[in-house]
PDB file of C-alpha atoms in Angstrom:
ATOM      1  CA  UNK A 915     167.607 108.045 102.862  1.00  0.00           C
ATOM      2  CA  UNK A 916     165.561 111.045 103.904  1.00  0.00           C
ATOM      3  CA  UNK A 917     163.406 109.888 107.557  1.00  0.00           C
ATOM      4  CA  UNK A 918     160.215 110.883 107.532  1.00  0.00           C
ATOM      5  CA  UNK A 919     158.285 111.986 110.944  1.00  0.00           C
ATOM      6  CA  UNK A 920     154.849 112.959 111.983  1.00  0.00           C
ATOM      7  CA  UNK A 921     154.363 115.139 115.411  1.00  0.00           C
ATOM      8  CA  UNK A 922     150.715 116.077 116.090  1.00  0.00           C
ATOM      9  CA  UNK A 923     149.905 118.630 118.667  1.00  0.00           C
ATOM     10  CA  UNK A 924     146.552 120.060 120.087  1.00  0.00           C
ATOM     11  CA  UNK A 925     145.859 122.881 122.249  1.00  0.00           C
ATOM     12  CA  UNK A 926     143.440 121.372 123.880  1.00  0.00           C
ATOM     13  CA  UNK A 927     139.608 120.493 124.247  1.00  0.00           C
ATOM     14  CA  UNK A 928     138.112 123.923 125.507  1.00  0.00           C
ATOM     15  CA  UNK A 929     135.257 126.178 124.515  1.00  0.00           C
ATOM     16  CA  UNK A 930     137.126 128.911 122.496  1.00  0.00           C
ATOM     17  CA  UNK A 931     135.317 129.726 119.346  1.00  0.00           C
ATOM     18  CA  UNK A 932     135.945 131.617 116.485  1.00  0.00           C
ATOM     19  CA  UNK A 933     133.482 134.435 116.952  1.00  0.00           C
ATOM     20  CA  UNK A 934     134.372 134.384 120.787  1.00  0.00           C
ATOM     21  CA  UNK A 935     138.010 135.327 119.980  1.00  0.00           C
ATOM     22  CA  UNK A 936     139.826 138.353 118.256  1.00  0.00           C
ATOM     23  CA  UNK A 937     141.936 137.609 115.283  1.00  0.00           C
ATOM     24  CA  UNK A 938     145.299 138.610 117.933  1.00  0.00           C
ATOM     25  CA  UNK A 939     144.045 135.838 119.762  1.00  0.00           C
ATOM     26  CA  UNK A 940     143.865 133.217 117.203  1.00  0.00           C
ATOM     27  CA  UNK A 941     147.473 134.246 116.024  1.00  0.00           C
ATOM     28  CA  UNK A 942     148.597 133.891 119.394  1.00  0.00           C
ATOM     29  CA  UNK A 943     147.392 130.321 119.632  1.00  0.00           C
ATOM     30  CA  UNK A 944     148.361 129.485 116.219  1.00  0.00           C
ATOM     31  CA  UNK A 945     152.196 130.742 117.332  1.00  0.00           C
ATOM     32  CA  UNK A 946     152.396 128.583 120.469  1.00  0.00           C
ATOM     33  CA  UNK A 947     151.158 125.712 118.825  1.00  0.00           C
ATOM     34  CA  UNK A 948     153.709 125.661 115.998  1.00  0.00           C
ATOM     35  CA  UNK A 949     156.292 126.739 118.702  1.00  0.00           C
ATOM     36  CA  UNK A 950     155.991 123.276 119.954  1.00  0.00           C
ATOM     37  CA  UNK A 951     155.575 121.356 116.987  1.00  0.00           C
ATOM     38  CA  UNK A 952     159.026 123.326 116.261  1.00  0.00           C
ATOM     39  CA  UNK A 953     160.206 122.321 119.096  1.00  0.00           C
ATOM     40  CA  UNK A 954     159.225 118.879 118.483  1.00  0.00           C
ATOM     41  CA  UNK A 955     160.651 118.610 114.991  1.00  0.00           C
ATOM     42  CA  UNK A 956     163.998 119.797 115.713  1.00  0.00           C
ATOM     43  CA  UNK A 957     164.751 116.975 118.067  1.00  0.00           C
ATOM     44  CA  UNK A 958     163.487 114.530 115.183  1.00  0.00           C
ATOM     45  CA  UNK A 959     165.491 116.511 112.695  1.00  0.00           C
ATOM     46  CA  UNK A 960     168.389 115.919 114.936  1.00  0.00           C
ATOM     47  CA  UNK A 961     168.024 112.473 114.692  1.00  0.00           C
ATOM     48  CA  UNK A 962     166.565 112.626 118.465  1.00  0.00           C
ATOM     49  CA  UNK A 963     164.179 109.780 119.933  1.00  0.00           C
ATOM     50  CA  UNK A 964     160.549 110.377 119.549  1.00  0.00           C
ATOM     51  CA  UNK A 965     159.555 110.398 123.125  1.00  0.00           C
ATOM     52  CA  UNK A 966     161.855 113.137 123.441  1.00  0.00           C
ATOM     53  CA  UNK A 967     160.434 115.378 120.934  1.00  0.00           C
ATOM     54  CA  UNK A 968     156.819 114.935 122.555  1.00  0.00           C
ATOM     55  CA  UNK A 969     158.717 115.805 125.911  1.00  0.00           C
ATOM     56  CA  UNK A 970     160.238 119.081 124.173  1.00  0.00           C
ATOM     57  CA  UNK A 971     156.924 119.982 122.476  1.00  0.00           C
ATOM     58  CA  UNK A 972     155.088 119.828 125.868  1.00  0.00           C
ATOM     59  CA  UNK A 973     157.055 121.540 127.918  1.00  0.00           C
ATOM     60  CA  UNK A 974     156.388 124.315 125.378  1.00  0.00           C
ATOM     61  CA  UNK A 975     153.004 124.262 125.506  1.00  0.00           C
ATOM     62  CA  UNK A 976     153.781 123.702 129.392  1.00  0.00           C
ATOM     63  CA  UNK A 977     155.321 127.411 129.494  1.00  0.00           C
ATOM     64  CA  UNK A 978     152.699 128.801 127.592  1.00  0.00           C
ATOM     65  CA  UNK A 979     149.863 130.405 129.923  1.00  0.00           C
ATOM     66  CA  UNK A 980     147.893 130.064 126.774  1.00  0.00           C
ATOM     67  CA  UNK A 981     147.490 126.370 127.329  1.00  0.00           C
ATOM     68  CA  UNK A 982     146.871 124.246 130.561  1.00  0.00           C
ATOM     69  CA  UNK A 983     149.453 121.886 129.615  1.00  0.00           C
ATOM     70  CA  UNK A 984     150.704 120.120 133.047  1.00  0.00           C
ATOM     71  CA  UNK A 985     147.774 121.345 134.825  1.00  0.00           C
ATOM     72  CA  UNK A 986     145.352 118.720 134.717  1.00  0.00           C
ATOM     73  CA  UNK A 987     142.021 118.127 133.571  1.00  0.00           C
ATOM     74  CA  UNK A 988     138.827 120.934 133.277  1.00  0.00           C
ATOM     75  CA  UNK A 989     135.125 119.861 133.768  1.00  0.00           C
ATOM     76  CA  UNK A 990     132.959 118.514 131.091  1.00  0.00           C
ATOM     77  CA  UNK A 991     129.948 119.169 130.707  1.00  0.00           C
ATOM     78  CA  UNK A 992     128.325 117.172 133.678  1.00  0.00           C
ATOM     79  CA  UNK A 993     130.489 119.051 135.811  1.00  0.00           C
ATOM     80  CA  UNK A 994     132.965 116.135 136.045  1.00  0.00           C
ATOM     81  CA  UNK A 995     136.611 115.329 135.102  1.00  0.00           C
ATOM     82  CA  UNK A 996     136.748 112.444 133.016  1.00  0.00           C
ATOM     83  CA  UNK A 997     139.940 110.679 133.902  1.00  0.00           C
ATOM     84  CA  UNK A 998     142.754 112.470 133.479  1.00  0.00           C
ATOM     85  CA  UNK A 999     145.867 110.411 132.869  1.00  0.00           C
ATOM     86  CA  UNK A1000     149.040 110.876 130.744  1.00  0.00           C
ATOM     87  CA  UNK A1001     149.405 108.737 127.933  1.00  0.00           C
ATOM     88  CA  UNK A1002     153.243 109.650 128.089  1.00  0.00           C
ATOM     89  CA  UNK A1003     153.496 108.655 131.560  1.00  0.00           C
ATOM     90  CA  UNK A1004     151.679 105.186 130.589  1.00  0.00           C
ATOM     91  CA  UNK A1005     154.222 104.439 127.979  1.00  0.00           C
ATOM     92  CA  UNK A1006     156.861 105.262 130.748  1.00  0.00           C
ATOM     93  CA  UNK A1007     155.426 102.863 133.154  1.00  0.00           C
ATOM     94  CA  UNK A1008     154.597 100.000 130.983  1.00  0.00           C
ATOM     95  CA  UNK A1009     150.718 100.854 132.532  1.00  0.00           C
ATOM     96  CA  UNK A1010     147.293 100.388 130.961  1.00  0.00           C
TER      97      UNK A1010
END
């Protein structure tokens, strides 16, 4: 039987916009973020544990000085950072 997977990715939550950007740009975001879902799905594909595909697909997006993957948090609108946790770190710990 053929297993079936779903890996989401997301370059983030920042203010690029369409008419902000050049079409080079947009490619070059576009690449990195199927570079990690890539990277993601081959660990699935070779019948790998999910938490390490979200591991390999982030540290892609970690290398990539397109995204601040691993950096932390930017400021919302207020001029304030919202909690910044990792939701891989709480499924590590057991933590809420």
């Amino acid at each position: 039987m053929q297993q079936r997977h779903v890996l989401v990715v997301h370059g983030g939550a920042g203010t690029m916009s369409k008419q902000g950007s050049t079409p080079a740009q947009r490619a070059a975001y576009k690449d990195g973020l199927r570079a990690a879902l890539e990277a993601g799905h081959n660990v699935l594909r070779d019948g790998g544990e999910a938490m390490d595909a979200v591991v390999a697909a982030v540290s892609v997006m970690e290398d990539n000085p397109l995204f601040n993957s691993g950096k932390g948090s930017v400021f919302n609108i207020a001029g304030k950072v919202f909690r910044c946790t990792s939701p891989l770190g709480h499924v590590l710990t057991l933590a809420a």
